[in-house]
Short mmCIF file of N, CA, C and O in Angstrom, two decimals:
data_model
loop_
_atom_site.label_atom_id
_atom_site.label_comp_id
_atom_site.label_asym_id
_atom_site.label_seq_id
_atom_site.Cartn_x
_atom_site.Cartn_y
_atom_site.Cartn_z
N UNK A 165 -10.69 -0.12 8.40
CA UNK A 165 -11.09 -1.29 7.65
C UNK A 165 -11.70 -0.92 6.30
O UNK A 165 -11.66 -1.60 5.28
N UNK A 166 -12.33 0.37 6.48
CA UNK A 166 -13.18 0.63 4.86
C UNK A 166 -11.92 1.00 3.91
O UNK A 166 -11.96 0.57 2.76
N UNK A 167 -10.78 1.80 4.34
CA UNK A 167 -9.79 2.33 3.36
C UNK A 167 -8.69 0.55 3.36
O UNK A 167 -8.01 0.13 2.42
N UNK A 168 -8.82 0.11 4.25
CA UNK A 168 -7.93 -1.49 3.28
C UNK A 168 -8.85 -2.27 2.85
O UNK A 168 -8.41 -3.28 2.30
N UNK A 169 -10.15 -2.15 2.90
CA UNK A 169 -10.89 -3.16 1.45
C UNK A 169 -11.03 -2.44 0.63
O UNK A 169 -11.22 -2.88 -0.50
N UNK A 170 -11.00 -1.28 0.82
CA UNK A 170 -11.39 -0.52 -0.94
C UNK A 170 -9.54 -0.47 -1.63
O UNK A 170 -9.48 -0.55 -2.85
N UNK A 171 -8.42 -0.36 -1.02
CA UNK A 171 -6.83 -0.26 -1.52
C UNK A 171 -6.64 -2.17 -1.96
O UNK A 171 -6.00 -2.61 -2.91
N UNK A 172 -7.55 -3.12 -0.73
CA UNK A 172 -6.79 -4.62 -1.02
C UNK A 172 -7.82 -4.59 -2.58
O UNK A 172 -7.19 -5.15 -3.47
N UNK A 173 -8.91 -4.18 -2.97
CA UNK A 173 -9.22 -4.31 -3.62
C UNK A 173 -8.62 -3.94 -4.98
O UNK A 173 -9.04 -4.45 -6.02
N UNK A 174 -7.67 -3.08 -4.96
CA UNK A 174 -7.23 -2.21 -6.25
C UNK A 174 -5.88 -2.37 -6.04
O UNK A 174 -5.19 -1.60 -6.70
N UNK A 175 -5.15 -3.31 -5.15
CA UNK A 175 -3.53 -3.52 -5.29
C UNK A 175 -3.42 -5.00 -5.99
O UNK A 175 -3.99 -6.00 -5.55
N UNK A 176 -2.64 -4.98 -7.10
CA UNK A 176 -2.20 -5.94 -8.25
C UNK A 176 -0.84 -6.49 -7.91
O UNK A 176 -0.23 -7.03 -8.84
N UNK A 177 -0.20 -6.42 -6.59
CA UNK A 177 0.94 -7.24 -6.95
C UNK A 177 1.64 -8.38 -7.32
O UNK A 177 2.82 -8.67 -7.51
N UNK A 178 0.26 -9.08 -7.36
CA UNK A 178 0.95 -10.72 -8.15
C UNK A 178 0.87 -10.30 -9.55
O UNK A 178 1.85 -10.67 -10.20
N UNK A 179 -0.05 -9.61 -10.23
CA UNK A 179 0.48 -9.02 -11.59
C UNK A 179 1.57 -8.42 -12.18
O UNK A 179 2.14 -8.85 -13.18
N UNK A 180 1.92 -7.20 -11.43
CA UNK A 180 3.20 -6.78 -11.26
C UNK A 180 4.30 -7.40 -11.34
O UNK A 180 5.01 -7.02 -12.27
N UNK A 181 4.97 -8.71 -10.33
CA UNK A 181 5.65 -9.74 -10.41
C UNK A 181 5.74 -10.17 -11.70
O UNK A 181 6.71 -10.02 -12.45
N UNK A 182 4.42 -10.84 -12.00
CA UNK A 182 4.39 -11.77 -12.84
C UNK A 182 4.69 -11.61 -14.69
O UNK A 182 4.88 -12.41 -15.61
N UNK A 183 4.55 -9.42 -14.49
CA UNK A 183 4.86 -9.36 -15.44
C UNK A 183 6.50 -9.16 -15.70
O UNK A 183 6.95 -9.51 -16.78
N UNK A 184 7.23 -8.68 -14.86
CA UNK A 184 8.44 -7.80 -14.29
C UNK A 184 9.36 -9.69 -14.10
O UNK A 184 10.52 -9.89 -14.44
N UNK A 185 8.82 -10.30 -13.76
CA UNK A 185 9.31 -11.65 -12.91
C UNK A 185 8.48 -12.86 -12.80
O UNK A 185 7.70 -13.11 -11.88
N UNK A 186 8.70 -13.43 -13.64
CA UNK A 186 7.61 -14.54 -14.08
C UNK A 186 7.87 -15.79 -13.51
O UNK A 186 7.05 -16.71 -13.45
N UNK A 187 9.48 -15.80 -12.94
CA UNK A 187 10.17 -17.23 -12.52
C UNK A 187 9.96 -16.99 -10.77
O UNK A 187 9.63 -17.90 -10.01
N UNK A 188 10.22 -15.62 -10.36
CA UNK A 188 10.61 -15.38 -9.17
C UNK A 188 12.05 -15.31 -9.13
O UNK A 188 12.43 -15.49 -7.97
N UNK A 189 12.90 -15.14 -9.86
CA UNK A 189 14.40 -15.68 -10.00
C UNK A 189 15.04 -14.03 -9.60
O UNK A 189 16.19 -14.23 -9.20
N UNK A 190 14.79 -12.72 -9.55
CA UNK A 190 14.76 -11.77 -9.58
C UNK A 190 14.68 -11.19 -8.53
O UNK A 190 15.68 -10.77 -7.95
N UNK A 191 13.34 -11.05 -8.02
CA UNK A 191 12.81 -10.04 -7.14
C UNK A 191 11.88 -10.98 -5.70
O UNK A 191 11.35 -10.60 -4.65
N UNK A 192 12.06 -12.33 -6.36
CA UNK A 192 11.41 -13.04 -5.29
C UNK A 192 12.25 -14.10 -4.57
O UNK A 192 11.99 -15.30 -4.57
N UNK A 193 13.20 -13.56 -4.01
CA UNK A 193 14.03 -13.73 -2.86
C UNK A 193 14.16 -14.10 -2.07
O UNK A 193 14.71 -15.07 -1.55
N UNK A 194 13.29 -12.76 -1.70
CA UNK A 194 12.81 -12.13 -0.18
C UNK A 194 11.59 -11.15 -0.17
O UNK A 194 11.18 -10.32 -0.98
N UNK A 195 11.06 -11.68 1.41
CA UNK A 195 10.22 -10.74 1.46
C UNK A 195 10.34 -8.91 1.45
O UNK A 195 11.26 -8.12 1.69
N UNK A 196 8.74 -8.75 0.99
CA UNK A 196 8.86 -6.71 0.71
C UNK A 196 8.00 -6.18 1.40
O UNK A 196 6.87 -6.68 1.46
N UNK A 197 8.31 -5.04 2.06
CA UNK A 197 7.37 -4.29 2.36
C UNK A 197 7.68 -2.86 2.17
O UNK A 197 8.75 -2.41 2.57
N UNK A 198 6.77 -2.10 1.57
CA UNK A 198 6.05 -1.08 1.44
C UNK A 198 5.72 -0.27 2.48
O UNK A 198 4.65 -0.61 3.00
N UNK A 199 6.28 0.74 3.01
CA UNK A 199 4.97 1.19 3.72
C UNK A 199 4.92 3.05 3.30
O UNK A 199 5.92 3.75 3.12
N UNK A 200 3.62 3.47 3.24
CA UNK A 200 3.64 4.74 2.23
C UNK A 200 2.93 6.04 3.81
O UNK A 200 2.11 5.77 4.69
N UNK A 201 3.42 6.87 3.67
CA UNK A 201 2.26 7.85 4.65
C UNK A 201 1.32 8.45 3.48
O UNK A 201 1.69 8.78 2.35
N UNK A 202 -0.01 8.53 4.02
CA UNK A 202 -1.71 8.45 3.09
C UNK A 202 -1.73 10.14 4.01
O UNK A 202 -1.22 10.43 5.10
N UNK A 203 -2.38 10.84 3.23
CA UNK A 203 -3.18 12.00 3.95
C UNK A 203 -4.26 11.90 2.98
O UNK A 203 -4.20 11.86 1.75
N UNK A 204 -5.21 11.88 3.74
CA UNK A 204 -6.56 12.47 3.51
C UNK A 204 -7.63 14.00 3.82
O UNK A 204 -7.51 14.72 4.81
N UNK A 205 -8.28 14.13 3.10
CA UNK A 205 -8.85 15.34 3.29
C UNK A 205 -9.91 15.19 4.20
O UNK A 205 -9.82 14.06 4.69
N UNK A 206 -10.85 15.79 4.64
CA UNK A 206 -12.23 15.96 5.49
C UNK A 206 -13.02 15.02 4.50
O UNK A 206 -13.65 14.11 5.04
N UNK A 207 -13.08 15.12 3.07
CA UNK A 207 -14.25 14.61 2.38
C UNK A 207 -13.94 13.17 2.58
O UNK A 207 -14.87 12.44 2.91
N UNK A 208 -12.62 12.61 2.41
CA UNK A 208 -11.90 11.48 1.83
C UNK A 208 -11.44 11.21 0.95
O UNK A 208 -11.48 10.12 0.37
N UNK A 209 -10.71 12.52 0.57
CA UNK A 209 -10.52 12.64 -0.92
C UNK A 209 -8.81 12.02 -0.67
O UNK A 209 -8.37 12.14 0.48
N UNK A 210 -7.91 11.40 -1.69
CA UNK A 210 -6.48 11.08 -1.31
C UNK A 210 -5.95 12.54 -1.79
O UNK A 210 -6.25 13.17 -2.80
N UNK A 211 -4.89 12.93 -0.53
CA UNK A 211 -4.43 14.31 -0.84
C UNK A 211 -2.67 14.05 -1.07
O UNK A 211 -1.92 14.85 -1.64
N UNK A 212 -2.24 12.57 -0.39
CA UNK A 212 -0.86 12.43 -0.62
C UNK A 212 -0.63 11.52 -0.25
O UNK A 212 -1.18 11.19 0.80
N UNK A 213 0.27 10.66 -0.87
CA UNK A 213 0.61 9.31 -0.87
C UNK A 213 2.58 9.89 -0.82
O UNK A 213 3.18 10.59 -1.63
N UNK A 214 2.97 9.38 0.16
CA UNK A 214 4.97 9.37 0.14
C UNK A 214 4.90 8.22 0.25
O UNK A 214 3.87 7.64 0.62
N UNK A 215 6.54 7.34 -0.22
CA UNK A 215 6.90 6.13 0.70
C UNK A 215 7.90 6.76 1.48
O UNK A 215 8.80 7.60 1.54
N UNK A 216 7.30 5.98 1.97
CA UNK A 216 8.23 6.18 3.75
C UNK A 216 8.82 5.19 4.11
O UNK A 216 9.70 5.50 4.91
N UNK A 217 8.76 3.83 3.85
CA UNK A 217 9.85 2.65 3.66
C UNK A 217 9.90 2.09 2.59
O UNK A 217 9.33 1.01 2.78
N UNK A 218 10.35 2.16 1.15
CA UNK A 218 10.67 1.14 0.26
C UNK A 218 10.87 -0.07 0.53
O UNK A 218 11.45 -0.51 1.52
N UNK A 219 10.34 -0.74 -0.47
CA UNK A 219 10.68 -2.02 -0.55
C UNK A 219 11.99 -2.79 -0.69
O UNK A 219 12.45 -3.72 -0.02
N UNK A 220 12.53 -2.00 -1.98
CA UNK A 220 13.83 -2.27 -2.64
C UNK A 220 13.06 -2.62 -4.17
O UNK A 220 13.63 -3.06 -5.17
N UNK A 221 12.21 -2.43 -4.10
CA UNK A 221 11.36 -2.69 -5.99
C UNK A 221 10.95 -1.81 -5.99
O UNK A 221 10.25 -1.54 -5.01
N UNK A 222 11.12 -0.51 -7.34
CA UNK A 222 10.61 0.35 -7.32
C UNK A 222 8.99 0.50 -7.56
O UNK A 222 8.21 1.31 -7.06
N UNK A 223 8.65 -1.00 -8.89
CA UNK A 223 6.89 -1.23 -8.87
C UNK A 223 6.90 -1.73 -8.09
O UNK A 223 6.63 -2.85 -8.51
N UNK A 224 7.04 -1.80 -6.94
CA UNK A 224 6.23 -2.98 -6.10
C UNK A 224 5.69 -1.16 -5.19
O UNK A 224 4.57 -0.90 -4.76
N UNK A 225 6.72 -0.38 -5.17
CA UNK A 225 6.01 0.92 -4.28
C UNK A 225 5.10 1.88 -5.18
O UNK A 225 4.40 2.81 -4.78
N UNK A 226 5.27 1.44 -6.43
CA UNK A 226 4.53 2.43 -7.24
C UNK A 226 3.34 1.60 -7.35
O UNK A 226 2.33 2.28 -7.51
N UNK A 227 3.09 0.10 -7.31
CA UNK A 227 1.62 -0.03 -7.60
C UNK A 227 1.20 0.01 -5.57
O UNK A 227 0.08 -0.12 -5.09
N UNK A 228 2.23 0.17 -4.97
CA UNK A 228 1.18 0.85 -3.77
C UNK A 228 0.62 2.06 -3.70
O UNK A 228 -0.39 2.25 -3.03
N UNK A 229 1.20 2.98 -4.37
CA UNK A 229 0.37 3.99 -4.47
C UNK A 229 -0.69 4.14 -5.40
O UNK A 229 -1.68 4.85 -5.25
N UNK A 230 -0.32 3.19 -6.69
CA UNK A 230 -1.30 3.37 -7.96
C UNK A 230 -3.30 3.11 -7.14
O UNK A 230 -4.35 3.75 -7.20
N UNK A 231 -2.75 1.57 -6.35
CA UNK A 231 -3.60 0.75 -5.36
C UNK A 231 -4.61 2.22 -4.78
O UNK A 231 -5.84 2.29 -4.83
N UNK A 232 -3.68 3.24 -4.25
CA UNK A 232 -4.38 4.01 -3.12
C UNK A 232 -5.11 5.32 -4.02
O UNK A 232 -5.99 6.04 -3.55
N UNK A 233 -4.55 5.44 -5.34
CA UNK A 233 -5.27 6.76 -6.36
C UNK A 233 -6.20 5.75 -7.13
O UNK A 233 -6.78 6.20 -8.12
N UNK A 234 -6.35 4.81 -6.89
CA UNK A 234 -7.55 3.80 -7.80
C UNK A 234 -8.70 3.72 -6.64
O UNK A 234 -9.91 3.84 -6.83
N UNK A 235 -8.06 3.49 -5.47
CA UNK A 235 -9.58 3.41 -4.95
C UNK A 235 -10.00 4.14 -4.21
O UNK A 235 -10.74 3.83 -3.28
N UNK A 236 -9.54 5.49 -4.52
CA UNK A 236 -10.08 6.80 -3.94
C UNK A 236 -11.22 6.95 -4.52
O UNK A 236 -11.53 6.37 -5.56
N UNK A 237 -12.20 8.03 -3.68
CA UNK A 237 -12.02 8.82 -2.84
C UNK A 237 -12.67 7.70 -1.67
O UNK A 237 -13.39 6.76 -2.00
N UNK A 238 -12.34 7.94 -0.47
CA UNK A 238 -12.42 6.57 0.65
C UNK A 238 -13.74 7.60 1.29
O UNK A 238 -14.18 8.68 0.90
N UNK A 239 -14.03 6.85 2.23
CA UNK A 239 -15.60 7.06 2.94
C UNK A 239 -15.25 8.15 4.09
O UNK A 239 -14.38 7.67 4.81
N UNK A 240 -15.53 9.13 4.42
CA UNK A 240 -14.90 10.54 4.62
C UNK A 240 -14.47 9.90 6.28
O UNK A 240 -14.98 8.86 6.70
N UNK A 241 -13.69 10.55 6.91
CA UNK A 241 -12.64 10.43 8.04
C UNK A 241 -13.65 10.68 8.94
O UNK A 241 -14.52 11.47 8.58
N UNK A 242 -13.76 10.03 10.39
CA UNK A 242 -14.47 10.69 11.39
C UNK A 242 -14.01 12.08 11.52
O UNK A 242 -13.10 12.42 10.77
N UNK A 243 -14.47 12.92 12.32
CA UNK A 243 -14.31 14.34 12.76
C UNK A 243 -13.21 14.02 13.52
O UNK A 243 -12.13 14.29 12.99
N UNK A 244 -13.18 13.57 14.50
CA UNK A 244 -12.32 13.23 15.86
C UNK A 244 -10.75 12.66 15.23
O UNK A 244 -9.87 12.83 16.07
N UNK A 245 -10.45 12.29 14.48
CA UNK A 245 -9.35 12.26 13.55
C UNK A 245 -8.42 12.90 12.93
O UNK A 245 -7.20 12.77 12.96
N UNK A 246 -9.25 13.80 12.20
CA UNK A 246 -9.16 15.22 11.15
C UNK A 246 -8.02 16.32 12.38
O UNK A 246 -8.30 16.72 13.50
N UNK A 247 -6.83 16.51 11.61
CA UNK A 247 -6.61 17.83 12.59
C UNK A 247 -5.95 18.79 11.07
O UNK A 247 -5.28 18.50 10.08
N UNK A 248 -6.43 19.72 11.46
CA UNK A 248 -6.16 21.05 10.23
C UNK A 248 -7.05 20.46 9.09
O UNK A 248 -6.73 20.95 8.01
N UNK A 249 -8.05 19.57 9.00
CA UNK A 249 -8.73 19.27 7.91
C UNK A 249 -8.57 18.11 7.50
O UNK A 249 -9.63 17.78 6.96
N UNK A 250 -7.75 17.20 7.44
CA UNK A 250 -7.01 16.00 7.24
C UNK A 250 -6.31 15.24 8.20
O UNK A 250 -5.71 15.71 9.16
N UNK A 251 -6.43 13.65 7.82
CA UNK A 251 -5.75 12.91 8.52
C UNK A 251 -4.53 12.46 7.65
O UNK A 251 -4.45 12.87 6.49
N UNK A 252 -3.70 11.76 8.09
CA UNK A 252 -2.48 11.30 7.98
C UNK A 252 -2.06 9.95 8.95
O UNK A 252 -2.11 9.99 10.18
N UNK A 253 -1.67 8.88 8.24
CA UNK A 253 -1.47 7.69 8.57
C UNK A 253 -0.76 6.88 7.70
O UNK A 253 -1.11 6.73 6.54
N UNK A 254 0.75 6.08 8.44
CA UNK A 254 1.05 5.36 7.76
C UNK A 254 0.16 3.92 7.23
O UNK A 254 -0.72 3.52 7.99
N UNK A 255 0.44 3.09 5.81
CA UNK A 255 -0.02 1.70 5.75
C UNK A 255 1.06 0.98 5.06
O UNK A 255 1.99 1.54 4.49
N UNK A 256 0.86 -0.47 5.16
CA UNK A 256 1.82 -1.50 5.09
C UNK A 256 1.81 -1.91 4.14
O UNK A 256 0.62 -1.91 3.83
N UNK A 257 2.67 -2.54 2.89
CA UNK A 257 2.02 -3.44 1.86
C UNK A 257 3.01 -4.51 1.95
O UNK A 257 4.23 -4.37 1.82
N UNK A 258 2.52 -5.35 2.13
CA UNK A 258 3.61 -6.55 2.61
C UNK A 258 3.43 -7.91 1.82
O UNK A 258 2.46 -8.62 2.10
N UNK A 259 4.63 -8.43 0.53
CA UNK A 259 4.61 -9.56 -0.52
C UNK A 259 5.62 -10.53 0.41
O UNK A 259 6.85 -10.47 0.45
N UNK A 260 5.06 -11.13 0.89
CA UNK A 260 5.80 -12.53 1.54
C UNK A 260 5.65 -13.63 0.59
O UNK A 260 4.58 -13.87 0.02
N UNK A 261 6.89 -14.41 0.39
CA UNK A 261 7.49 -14.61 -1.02
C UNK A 261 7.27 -16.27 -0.45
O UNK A 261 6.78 -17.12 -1.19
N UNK A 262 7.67 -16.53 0.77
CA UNK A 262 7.60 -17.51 1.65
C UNK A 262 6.57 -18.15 1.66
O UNK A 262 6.65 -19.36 1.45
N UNK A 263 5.16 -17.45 1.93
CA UNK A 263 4.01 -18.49 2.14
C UNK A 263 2.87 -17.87 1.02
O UNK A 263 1.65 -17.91 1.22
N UNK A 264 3.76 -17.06 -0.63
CA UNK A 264 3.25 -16.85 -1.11
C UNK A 264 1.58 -16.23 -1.36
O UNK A 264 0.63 -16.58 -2.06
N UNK A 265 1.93 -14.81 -0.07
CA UNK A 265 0.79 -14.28 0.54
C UNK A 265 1.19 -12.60 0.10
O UNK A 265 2.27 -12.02 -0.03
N UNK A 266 -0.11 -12.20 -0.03
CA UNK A 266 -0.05 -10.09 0.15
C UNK A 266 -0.58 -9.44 1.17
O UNK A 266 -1.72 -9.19 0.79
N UNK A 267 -0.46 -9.03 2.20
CA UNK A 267 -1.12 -8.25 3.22
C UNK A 267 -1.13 -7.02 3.08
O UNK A 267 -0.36 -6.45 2.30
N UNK A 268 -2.05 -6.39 3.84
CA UNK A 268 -2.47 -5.01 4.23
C UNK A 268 -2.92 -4.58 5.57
O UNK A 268 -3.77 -5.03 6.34
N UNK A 269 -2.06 -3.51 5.63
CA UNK A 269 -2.43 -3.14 7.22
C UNK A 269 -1.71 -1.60 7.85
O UNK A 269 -0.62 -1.04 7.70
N UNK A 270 -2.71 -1.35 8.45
CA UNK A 270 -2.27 0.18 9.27
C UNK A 270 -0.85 -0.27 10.16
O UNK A 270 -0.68 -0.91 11.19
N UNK A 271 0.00 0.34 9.27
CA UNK A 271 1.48 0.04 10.16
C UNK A 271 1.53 0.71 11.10
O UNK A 271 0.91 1.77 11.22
N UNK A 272 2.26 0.23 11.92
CA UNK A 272 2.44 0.91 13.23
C UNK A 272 3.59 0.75 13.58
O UNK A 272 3.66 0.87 14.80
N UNK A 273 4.63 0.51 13.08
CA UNK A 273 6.32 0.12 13.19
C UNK A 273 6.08 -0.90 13.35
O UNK A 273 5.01 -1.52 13.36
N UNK A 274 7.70 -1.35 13.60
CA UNK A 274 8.71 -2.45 14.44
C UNK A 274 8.69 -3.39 12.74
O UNK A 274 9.82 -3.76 12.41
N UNK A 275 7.77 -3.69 11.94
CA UNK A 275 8.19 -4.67 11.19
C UNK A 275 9.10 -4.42 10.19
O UNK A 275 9.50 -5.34 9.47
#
């Protein structure tokens, strides 16, 4: 919960859109999701951001990562987490075009 209020805090994608796609006529379709694998260090420092599912918009995956190097460094990892020094975890970034909403969330497949 502390690393998606400090990322919902620093992800801009209605800006993004709005600059890229101002009508929605473009890129707002259909819904997007994002989802990136995060490694972190022992401190909480961000050590690597991949996408691991594109969206099909290339900014819509680049301000997910911009989101995750803006609101670094996150509040350090429990111990019990950490293996070789770092954790690793996928997250979601999800623009539903439909009920004109942005979510965030520790993915866990299937969506």
């Amino acid at each position: 919960n502390r690393i998606k209020k400090g990322v919902s805090q620093n992800w801009e994608p209605a800006f993004m859109l709005q600059r890229r796609d101002p009508y929605g006529n473009v890129y707002g379709q259909k819904d997007r999701l994002t989802v990136l694998k995060v490694t972190l260090d022992g401190d909480g420092n961000l050590k690597d951001t991949v996408v691991r599912k594109p969206s099909g918009v290339d900014f819509l995956d680049s301000e997910a990562i911009a989101a995750f190097q803006r609101a670094a460094p996150f509040p350090n990892p429990p111990q019990g987490l950490l293996r070789d020094g770092q954790v690793s975890f996928d997250f979601g970034f999800y623009v539903e075009f439909s009920n004109s909403s942005f979510k965030l969330f520790r993915y866990r497949g299937g969506e």
